[in-house]
Tab-separated table of C-alpha atoms in Angstrom:
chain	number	residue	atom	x	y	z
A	1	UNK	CA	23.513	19.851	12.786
A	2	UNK	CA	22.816	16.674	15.283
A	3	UNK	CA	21.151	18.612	18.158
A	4	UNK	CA	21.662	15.501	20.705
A	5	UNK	CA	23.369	16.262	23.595
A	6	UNK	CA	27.509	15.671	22.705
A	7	UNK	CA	27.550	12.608	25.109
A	8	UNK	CA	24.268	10.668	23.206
A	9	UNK	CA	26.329	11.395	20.048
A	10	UNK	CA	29.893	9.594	21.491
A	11	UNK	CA	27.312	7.079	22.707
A	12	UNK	CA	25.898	6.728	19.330
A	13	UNK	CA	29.517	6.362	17.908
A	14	UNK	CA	30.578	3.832	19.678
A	15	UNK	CA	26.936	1.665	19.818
A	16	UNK	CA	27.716	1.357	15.967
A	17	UNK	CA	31.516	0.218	16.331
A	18	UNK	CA	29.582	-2.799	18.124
A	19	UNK	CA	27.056	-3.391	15.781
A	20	UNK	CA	29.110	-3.269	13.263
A	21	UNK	CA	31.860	-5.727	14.849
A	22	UNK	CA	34.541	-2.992	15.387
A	23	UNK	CA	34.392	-3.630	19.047
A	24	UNK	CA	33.596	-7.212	19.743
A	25	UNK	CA	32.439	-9.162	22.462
A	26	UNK	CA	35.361	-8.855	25.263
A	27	UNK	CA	37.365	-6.284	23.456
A	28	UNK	CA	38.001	-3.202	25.697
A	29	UNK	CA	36.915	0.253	24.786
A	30	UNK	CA	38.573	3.382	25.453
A	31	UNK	CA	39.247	5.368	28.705
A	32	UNK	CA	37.572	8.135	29.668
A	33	UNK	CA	40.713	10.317	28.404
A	34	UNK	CA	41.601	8.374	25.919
A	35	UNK	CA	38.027	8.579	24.550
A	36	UNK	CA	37.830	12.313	25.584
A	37	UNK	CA	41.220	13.001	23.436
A	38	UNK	CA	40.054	10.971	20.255
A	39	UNK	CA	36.327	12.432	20.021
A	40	UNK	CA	37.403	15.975	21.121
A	41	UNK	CA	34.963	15.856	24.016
A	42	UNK	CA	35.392	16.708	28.045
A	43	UNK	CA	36.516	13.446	29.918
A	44	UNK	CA	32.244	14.109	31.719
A	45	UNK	CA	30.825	13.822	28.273
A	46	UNK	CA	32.672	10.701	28.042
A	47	UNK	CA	31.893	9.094	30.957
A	48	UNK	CA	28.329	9.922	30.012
A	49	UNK	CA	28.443	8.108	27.281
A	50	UNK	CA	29.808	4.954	28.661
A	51	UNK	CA	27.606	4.849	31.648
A	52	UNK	CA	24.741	5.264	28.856
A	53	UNK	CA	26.266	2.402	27.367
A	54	UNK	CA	26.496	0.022	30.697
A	55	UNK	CA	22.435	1.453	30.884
A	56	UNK	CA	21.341	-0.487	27.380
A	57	UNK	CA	23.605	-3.598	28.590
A	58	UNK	CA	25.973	-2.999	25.614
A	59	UNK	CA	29.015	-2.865	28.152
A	60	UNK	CA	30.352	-3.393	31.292
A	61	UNK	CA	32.244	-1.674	34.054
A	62	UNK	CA	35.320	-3.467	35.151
A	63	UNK	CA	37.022	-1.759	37.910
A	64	UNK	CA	38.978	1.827	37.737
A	65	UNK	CA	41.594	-0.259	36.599
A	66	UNK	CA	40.235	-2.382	33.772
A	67	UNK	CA	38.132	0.270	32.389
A	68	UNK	CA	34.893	-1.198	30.458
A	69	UNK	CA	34.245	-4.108	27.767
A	70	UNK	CA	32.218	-5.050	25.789
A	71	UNK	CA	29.601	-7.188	26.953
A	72	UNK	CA	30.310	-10.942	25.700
A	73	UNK	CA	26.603	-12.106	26.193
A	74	UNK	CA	25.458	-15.155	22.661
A	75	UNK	CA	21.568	-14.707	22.725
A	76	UNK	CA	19.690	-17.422	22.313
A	77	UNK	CA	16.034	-17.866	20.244
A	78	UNK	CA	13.646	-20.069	22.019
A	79	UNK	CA	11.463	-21.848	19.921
A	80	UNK	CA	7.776	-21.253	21.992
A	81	UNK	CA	6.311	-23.240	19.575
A	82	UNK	CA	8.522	-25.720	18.308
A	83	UNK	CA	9.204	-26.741	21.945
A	84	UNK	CA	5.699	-28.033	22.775
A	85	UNK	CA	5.121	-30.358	19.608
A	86	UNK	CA	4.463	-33.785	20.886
A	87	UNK	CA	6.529	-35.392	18.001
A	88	UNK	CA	9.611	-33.679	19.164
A	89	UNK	CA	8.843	-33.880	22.742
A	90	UNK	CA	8.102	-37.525	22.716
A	91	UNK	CA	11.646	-38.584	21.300
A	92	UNK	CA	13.457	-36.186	23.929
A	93	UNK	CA	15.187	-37.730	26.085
A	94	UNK	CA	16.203	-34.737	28.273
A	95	UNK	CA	13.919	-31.307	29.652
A	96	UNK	CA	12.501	-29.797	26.468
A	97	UNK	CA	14.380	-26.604	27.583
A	98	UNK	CA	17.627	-28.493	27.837
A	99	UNK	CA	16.730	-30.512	24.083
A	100	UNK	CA	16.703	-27.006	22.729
A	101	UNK	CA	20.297	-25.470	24.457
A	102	UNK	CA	21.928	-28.483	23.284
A	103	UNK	CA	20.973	-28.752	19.932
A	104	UNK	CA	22.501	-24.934	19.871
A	105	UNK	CA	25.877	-26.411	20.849
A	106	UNK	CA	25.698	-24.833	23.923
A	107	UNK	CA	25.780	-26.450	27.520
A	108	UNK	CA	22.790	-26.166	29.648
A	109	UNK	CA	22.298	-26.968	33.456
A	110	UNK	CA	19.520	-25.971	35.936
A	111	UNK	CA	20.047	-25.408	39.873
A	112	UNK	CA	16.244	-26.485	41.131
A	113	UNK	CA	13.820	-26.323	44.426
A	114	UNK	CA	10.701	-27.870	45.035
A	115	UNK	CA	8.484	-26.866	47.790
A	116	UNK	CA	4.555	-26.401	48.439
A	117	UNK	CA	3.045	-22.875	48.347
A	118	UNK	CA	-0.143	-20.957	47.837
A	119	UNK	CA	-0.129	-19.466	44.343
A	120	UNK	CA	-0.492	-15.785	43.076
A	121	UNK	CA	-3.945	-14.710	42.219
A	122	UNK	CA	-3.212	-15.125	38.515
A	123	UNK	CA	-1.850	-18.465	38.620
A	124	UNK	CA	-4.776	-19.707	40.516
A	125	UNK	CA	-7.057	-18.309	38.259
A	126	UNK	CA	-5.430	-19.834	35.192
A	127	UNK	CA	-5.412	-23.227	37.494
A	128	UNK	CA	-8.684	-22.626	38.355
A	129	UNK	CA	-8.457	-23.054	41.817
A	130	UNK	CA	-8.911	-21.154	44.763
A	131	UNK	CA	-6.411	-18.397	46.328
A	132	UNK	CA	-5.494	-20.534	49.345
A	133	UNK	CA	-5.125	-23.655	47.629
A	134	UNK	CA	-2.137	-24.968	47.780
A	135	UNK	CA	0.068	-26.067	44.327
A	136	UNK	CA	3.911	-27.836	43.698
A	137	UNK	CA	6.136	-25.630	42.864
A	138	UNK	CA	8.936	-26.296	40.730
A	139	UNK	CA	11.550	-23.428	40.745
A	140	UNK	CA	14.386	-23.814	38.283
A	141	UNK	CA	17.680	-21.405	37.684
A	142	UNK	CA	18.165	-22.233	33.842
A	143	UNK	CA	21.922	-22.068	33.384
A	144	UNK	CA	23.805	-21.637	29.860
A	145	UNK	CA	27.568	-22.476	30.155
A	146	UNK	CA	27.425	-21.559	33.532
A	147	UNK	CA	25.726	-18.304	32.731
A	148	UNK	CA	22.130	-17.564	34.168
A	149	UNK	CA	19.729	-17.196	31.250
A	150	UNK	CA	16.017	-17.826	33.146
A	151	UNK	CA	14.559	-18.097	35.906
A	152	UNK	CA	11.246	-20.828	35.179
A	153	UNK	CA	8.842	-21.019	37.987
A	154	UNK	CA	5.945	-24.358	37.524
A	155	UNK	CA	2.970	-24.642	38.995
A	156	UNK	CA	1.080	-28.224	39.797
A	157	UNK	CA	-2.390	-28.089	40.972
A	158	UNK	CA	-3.358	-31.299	43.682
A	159	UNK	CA	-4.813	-33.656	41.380
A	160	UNK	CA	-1.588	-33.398	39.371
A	161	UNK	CA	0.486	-34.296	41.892
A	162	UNK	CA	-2.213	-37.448	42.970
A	163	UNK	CA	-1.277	-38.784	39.394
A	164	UNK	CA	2.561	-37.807	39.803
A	165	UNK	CA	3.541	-37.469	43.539
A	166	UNK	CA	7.259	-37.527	41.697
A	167	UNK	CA	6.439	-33.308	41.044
A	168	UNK	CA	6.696	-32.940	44.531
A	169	UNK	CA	9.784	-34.523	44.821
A	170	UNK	CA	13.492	-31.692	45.129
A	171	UNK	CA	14.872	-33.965	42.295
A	172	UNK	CA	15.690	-33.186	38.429
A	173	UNK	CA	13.098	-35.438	36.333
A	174	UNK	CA	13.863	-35.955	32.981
A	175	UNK	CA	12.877	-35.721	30.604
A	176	UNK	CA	10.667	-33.448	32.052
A	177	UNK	CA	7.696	-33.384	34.585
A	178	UNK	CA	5.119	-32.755	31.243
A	179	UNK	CA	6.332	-36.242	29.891
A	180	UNK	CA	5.027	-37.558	33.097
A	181	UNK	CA	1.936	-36.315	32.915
A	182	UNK	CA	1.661	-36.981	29.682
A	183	UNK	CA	2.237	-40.916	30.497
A	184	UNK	CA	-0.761	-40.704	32.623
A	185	UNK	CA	-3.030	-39.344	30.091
A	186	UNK	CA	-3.017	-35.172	30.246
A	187	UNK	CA	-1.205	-34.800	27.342
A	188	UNK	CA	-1.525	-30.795	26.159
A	189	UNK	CA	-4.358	-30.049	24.163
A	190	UNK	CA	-4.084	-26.668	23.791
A	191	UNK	CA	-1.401	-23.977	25.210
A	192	UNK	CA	-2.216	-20.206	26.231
A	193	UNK	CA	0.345	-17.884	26.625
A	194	UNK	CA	0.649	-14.240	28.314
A	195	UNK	CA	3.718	-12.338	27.826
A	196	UNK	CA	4.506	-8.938	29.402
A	197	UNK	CA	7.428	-6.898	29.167
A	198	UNK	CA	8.731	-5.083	32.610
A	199	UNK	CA	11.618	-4.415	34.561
A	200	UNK	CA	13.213	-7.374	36.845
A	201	UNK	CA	12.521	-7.024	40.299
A	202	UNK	CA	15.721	-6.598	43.004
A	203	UNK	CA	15.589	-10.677	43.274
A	204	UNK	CA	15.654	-11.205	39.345
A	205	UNK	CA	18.418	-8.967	38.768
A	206	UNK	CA	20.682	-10.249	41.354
A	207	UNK	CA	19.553	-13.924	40.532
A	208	UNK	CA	19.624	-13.021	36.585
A	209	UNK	CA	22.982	-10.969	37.283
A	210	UNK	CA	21.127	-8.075	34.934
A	211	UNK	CA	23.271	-5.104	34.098
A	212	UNK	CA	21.013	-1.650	34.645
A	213	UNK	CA	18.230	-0.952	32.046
A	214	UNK	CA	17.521	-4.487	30.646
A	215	UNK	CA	14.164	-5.568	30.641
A	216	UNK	CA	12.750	-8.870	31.090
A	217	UNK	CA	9.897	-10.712	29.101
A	218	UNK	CA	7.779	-12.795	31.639
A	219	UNK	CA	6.419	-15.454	30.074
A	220	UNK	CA	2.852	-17.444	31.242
A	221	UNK	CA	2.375	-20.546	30.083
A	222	UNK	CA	-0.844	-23.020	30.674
A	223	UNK	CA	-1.262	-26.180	28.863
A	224	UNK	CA	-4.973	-27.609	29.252
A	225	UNK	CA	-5.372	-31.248	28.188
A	226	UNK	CA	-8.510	-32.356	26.346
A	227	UNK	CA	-10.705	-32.163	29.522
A	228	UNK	CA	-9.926	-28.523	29.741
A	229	UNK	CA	-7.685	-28.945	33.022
A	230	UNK	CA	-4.753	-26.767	33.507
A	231	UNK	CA	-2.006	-29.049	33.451
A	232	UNK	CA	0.212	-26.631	35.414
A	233	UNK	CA	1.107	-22.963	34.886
A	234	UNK	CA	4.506	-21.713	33.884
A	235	UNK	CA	6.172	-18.488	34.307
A	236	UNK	CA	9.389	-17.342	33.063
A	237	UNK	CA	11.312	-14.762	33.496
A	238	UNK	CA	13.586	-14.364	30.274
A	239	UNK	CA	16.139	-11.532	30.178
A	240	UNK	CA	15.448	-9.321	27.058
A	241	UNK	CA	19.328	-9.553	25.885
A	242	UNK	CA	19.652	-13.014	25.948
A	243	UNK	CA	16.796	-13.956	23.995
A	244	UNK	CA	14.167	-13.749	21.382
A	245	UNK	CA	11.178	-15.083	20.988
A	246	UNK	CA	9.492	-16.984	18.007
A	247	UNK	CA	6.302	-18.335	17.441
A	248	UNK	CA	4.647	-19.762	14.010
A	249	UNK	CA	1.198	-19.476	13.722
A	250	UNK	CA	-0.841	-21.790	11.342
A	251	UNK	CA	-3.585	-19.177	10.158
A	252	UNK	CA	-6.063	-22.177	8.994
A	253	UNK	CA	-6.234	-23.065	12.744
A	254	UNK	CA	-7.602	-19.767	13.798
Protein backbone atom coordinates (compact mmCIF):
# COMPACT_ATOMS: atom_id res chain seq x y z
CA UNK A 1 0.00 0.00 0.00
CA UNK A 2 1.29 3.78 -0.93
CA UNK A 3 2.00 5.00 2.64
CA UNK A 4 2.11 8.86 1.43
CA UNK A 5 -0.05 10.97 3.08
CA UNK A 6 -3.73 10.82 0.89
CA UNK A 7 -3.16 14.51 -0.22
CA UNK A 8 0.73 13.77 -1.80
CA UNK A 9 -1.08 10.88 -3.55
CA UNK A 10 -4.13 13.31 -5.25
CA UNK A 11 -1.09 15.53 -5.80
CA UNK A 12 0.74 12.82 -7.48
CA UNK A 13 -2.44 12.07 -9.62
CA UNK A 14 -2.93 15.01 -10.97
CA UNK A 15 1.14 16.07 -11.50
CA UNK A 16 0.92 13.08 -14.06
CA UNK A 17 -2.41 14.26 -15.90
CA UNK A 18 0.09 17.29 -16.72
CA UNK A 19 2.92 15.49 -17.70
CA UNK A 20 1.22 13.46 -19.58
CA UNK A 21 -0.88 16.32 -21.47
CA UNK A 22 -4.27 15.44 -19.84
CA UNK A 23 -4.36 18.83 -18.31
CA UNK A 24 -2.66 21.32 -20.51
CA UNK A 25 -1.31 24.58 -20.22
CA UNK A 26 -4.49 26.94 -19.34
CA UNK A 27 -6.93 24.16 -18.90
CA UNK A 28 -8.66 24.37 -15.45
CA UNK A 29 -8.51 21.65 -12.91
CA UNK A 30 -11.06 20.59 -10.59
CA UNK A 31 -12.63 22.26 -7.47
CA UNK A 32 -11.94 21.43 -4.27
CA UNK A 33 -15.41 19.39 -4.18
CA UNK A 34 -15.42 18.44 -7.32
CA UNK A 35 -11.92 16.95 -6.83
CA UNK A 36 -12.92 15.75 -3.28
CA UNK A 37 -16.10 13.81 -4.91
CA UNK A 38 -14.05 12.19 -7.88
CA UNK A 39 -10.89 10.95 -5.75
CA UNK A 40 -13.05 9.99 -2.69
CA UNK A 41 -11.02 12.31 -0.49
CA UNK A 42 -12.13 15.22 2.24
CA UNK A 43 -12.47 18.65 0.35
CA UNK A 44 -8.80 19.50 3.13
CA UNK A 45 -6.98 16.70 1.46
CA UNK A 46 -7.82 18.34 -1.67
CA UNK A 47 -6.95 21.60 -1.12
CA UNK A 48 -3.69 20.12 0.09
CA UNK A 49 -2.97 18.85 -2.85
CA UNK A 50 -3.53 21.82 -4.99
CA UNK A 51 -1.74 24.22 -2.79
CA UNK A 52 1.19 21.48 -3.12
CA UNK A 53 0.72 21.91 -6.63
CA UNK A 54 0.80 26.01 -6.77
CA UNK A 55 4.24 25.11 -4.33
CA UNK A 56 6.23 23.18 -7.42
CA UNK A 57 4.83 26.05 -9.89
CA UNK A 58 2.74 23.40 -11.74
CA UNK A 59 -0.48 25.64 -11.17
CA UNK A 60 -1.96 28.63 -10.28
CA UNK A 61 -4.56 30.12 -8.00
CA UNK A 62 -7.10 32.22 -9.74
CA UNK A 63 -9.52 33.69 -7.41
CA UNK A 64 -12.38 31.71 -5.28
CA UNK A 65 -14.15 32.08 -8.31
CA UNK A 66 -11.93 30.80 -11.11
CA UNK A 67 -10.53 28.05 -9.14
CA UNK A 68 -6.81 27.03 -10.37
CA UNK A 69 -5.06 26.35 -13.92
CA UNK A 70 -2.64 25.08 -15.12
CA UNK A 71 0.33 27.05 -15.39
CA UNK A 72 0.86 28.12 -19.23
CA UNK A 73 4.67 28.92 -18.77
CA UNK A 74 7.03 27.58 -22.73
CA UNK A 75 10.59 27.13 -21.18
CA UNK A 76 13.20 28.15 -22.97
CA UNK A 77 17.04 26.43 -23.35
CA UNK A 78 19.74 28.96 -23.40
CA UNK A 79 22.56 28.04 -25.28
CA UNK A 80 25.67 29.20 -22.59
CA UNK A 81 27.90 28.18 -25.02
CA UNK A 82 26.65 28.63 -28.32
CA UNK A 83 25.88 32.27 -27.35
CA UNK A 84 29.49 33.44 -26.87
CA UNK A 85 31.06 32.04 -30.24
CA UNK A 86 32.52 34.94 -32.04
CA UNK A 87 31.34 33.56 -35.48
CA UNK A 88 27.79 33.79 -34.43
CA UNK A 89 28.17 36.83 -32.42
CA UNK A 90 29.92 38.76 -35.08
CA UNK A 91 27.01 38.40 -37.74
CA UNK A 92 24.31 39.39 -34.97
CA UNK A 93 22.86 42.15 -35.54
CA UNK A 94 20.79 42.39 -32.30
CA UNK A 95 21.83 41.51 -28.18
CA UNK A 96 23.11 37.93 -28.29
CA UNK A 97 20.28 37.23 -25.74
CA UNK A 98 17.70 38.70 -28.06
CA UNK A 99 19.56 36.62 -31.41
CA UNK A 100 18.73 33.56 -29.38
CA UNK A 101 14.68 34.40 -28.32
CA UNK A 102 14.12 35.18 -31.81
CA UNK A 103 15.48 32.47 -33.55
CA UNK A 104 12.94 30.43 -31.04
CA UNK A 105 10.04 32.28 -32.68
CA UNK A 106 9.42 33.96 -29.72
CA UNK A 107 9.40 37.85 -29.07
CA UNK A 108 11.92 39.27 -26.80
CA UNK A 109 12.19 42.85 -25.22
CA UNK A 110 14.27 44.18 -22.26
CA UNK A 111 13.17 47.19 -19.84
CA UNK A 112 16.95 48.58 -18.87
CA UNK A 113 18.84 51.07 -16.23
CA UNK A 114 22.19 52.22 -16.18
CA UNK A 115 23.70 53.82 -13.24
CA UNK A 116 27.23 53.85 -11.35
CA UNK A 117 27.67 51.73 -8.17
CA UNK A 118 30.22 50.04 -5.99
CA UNK A 119 30.17 46.31 -6.71
CA UNK A 120 29.61 43.21 -4.40
CA UNK A 121 32.69 41.68 -2.99
CA UNK A 122 32.52 38.87 -5.54
CA UNK A 123 32.17 40.88 -8.51
CA UNK A 124 35.09 42.95 -7.58
CA UNK A 125 37.12 40.15 -7.03
CA UNK A 126 36.35 38.54 -10.37
CA UNK A 127 37.04 42.32 -11.80
CA UNK A 128 39.89 42.49 -9.88
CA UNK A 129 39.41 45.63 -8.41
CA UNK A 130 38.97 47.01 -5.18
CA UNK A 131 35.62 46.97 -2.92
CA UNK A 132 35.02 50.71 -3.24
CA UNK A 133 35.75 51.02 -6.73
CA UNK A 134 33.27 52.07 -8.57
CA UNK A 135 31.87 49.94 -11.97
CA UNK A 136 28.79 50.64 -14.85
CA UNK A 137 26.13 48.88 -14.23
CA UNK A 138 23.90 47.66 -16.75
CA UNK A 139 20.59 46.27 -15.27
CA UNK A 140 18.28 44.61 -17.76
CA UNK A 141 14.52 43.01 -17.18
CA UNK A 142 14.73 40.30 -20.05
CA UNK A 143 11.16 40.07 -21.30
CA UNK A 144 9.64 37.03 -23.43
CA UNK A 145 6.26 37.98 -25.06
CA UNK A 146 5.76 40.28 -22.46
CA UNK A 147 6.54 37.71 -19.83
CA UNK A 148 9.59 38.27 -17.40
CA UNK A 149 12.10 35.48 -17.97
CA UNK A 150 15.60 37.16 -16.32
CA UNK A 151 16.75 39.51 -14.61
CA UNK A 152 20.76 40.18 -16.15
CA UNK A 153 22.79 42.47 -14.06
CA UNK A 154 26.55 43.72 -16.07
CA UNK A 155 29.30 44.91 -14.60
CA UNK A 156 32.03 47.42 -16.42
CA UNK A 157 35.16 48.09 -14.64
CA UNK A 158 36.70 52.05 -15.40
CA UNK A 159 39.01 51.33 -18.06
CA UNK A 160 36.10 49.73 -19.91
CA UNK A 161 34.09 52.46 -19.88
CA UNK A 162 37.44 54.91 -20.96
CA UNK A 163 37.33 52.72 -24.23
CA UNK A 164 33.36 52.78 -24.39
CA UNK A 165 31.91 55.77 -22.39
CA UNK A 166 28.59 54.52 -24.55
CA UNK A 167 28.24 51.60 -21.34
CA UNK A 168 27.50 54.32 -19.24
CA UNK A 169 24.98 55.64 -21.25
CA UNK A 170 20.61 54.59 -19.97
CA UNK A 171 20.26 53.56 -23.71
CA UNK A 172 19.70 49.97 -25.43
CA UNK A 173 23.04 49.29 -27.56
CA UNK A 174 22.84 46.83 -30.01
CA UNK A 175 23.98 44.66 -30.82
CA UNK A 176 25.27 44.47 -27.59
CA UNK A 177 27.79 46.35 -25.28
CA UNK A 178 30.44 43.05 -25.82
CA UNK A 179 30.43 43.91 -29.65
CA UNK A 180 31.69 47.22 -28.56
CA UNK A 181 34.30 46.18 -26.76
CA UNK A 182 35.11 43.84 -28.95
CA UNK A 183 35.60 46.72 -31.77
CA UNK A 184 38.15 48.17 -29.56
CA UNK A 185 40.21 45.16 -29.18
CA UNK A 186 38.99 43.00 -25.82
CA UNK A 187 37.48 40.50 -27.65
CA UNK A 188 36.78 37.29 -25.04
CA UNK A 189 39.49 35.03 -24.69
CA UNK A 190 38.30 32.88 -22.32
CA UNK A 191 34.82 32.77 -20.24
CA UNK A 192 34.41 31.49 -16.48
CA UNK A 193 31.26 30.72 -15.21
CA UNK A 194 29.74 30.14 -11.52
CA UNK A 195 26.33 28.89 -11.21
CA UNK A 196 24.44 28.39 -7.92
CA UNK A 197 21.10 27.27 -7.32
CA UNK A 198 18.95 29.23 -4.42
CA UNK A 199 15.80 30.68 -3.71
CA UNK A 200 14.87 34.31 -5.27
CA UNK A 201 15.04 36.95 -2.92
CA UNK A 202 11.57 39.18 -2.08
CA UNK A 203 12.82 41.64 -5.10
CA UNK A 204 13.36 38.66 -7.66
CA UNK A 205 10.15 37.13 -7.04
CA UNK A 206 8.07 40.14 -7.32
CA UNK A 207 10.29 41.40 -10.32
CA UNK A 208 10.41 37.62 -11.77
CA UNK A 209 6.55 37.30 -10.78
CA UNK A 210 7.75 33.63 -9.23
CA UNK A 211 4.95 31.44 -7.99
CA UNK A 212 6.06 29.85 -4.30
CA UNK A 213 8.80 27.12 -4.33
CA UNK A 214 10.64 27.85 -7.65
CA UNK A 215 14.14 28.21 -7.50
CA UNK A 216 16.38 30.31 -9.43
CA UNK A 217 19.85 29.47 -11.10
CA UNK A 218 22.17 32.59 -10.72
CA UNK A 219 24.40 32.66 -13.25
CA UNK A 220 28.23 34.49 -13.11
CA UNK A 221 29.70 35.19 -16.04
CA UNK A 222 33.40 36.83 -16.70
CA UNK A 223 34.91 37.03 -20.03
CA UNK A 224 38.80 37.89 -19.83
CA UNK A 225 40.34 38.98 -23.15
CA UNK A 226 43.85 37.84 -24.08
CA UNK A 227 45.53 40.24 -21.55
CA UNK A 228 43.72 38.47 -18.80
CA UNK A 229 41.34 41.59 -18.03
CA UNK A 230 37.88 40.99 -16.93
CA UNK A 231 35.92 42.38 -19.58
CA UNK A 232 32.90 42.83 -17.28
CA UNK A 233 31.06 40.44 -14.95
CA UNK A 234 27.58 39.14 -15.53
CA UNK A 235 25.02 37.83 -13.27
CA UNK A 236 21.78 36.38 -14.01
CA UNK A 237 19.16 35.45 -12.32
CA UNK A 238 17.24 32.70 -14.43
CA UNK A 239 14.02 31.23 -13.03
CA UNK A 240 14.39 27.38 -12.77
CA UNK A 241 10.90 26.78 -14.75
CA UNK A 242 11.57 28.76 -17.53
CA UNK A 243 14.78 27.46 -18.47
CA UNK A 244 17.52 24.99 -18.94
CA UNK A 245 20.79 25.20 -19.31
CA UNK A 246 23.27 23.65 -21.91
CA UNK A 247 26.75 23.71 -22.32
CA UNK A 248 29.12 21.52 -24.80
CA UNK A 249 32.35 20.90 -23.70
CA UNK A 250 35.22 20.05 -26.20
CA UNK A 251 37.22 17.45 -23.97
CA UNK A 252 40.57 17.96 -26.21
CA UNK A 253 40.56 21.56 -24.83
CA UNK A 254 40.81 20.54 -21.26
Amino acid sequence: MDTKPRYEQVALELREQISAGELAPGDRLPSENQLSDKMGVSRDVARKALQLLVNEGLIESWGRQQGYRVRDIQPLTYYATKSELASRRSKATNDIWMTDVMETGRRPAIALSVYMAQPSPEVAELLKIADDETVAVRRRLRMVDDQPYAISVAHFPTWALKKVPELAHPVDLQPGPAALLTKVGHEPDRIVDRIRLRMPTPEERDTLRLPPGVPVAEHIRTPYDRNGNAIRVTVTVLPGDRWTLEYEVNPNDI
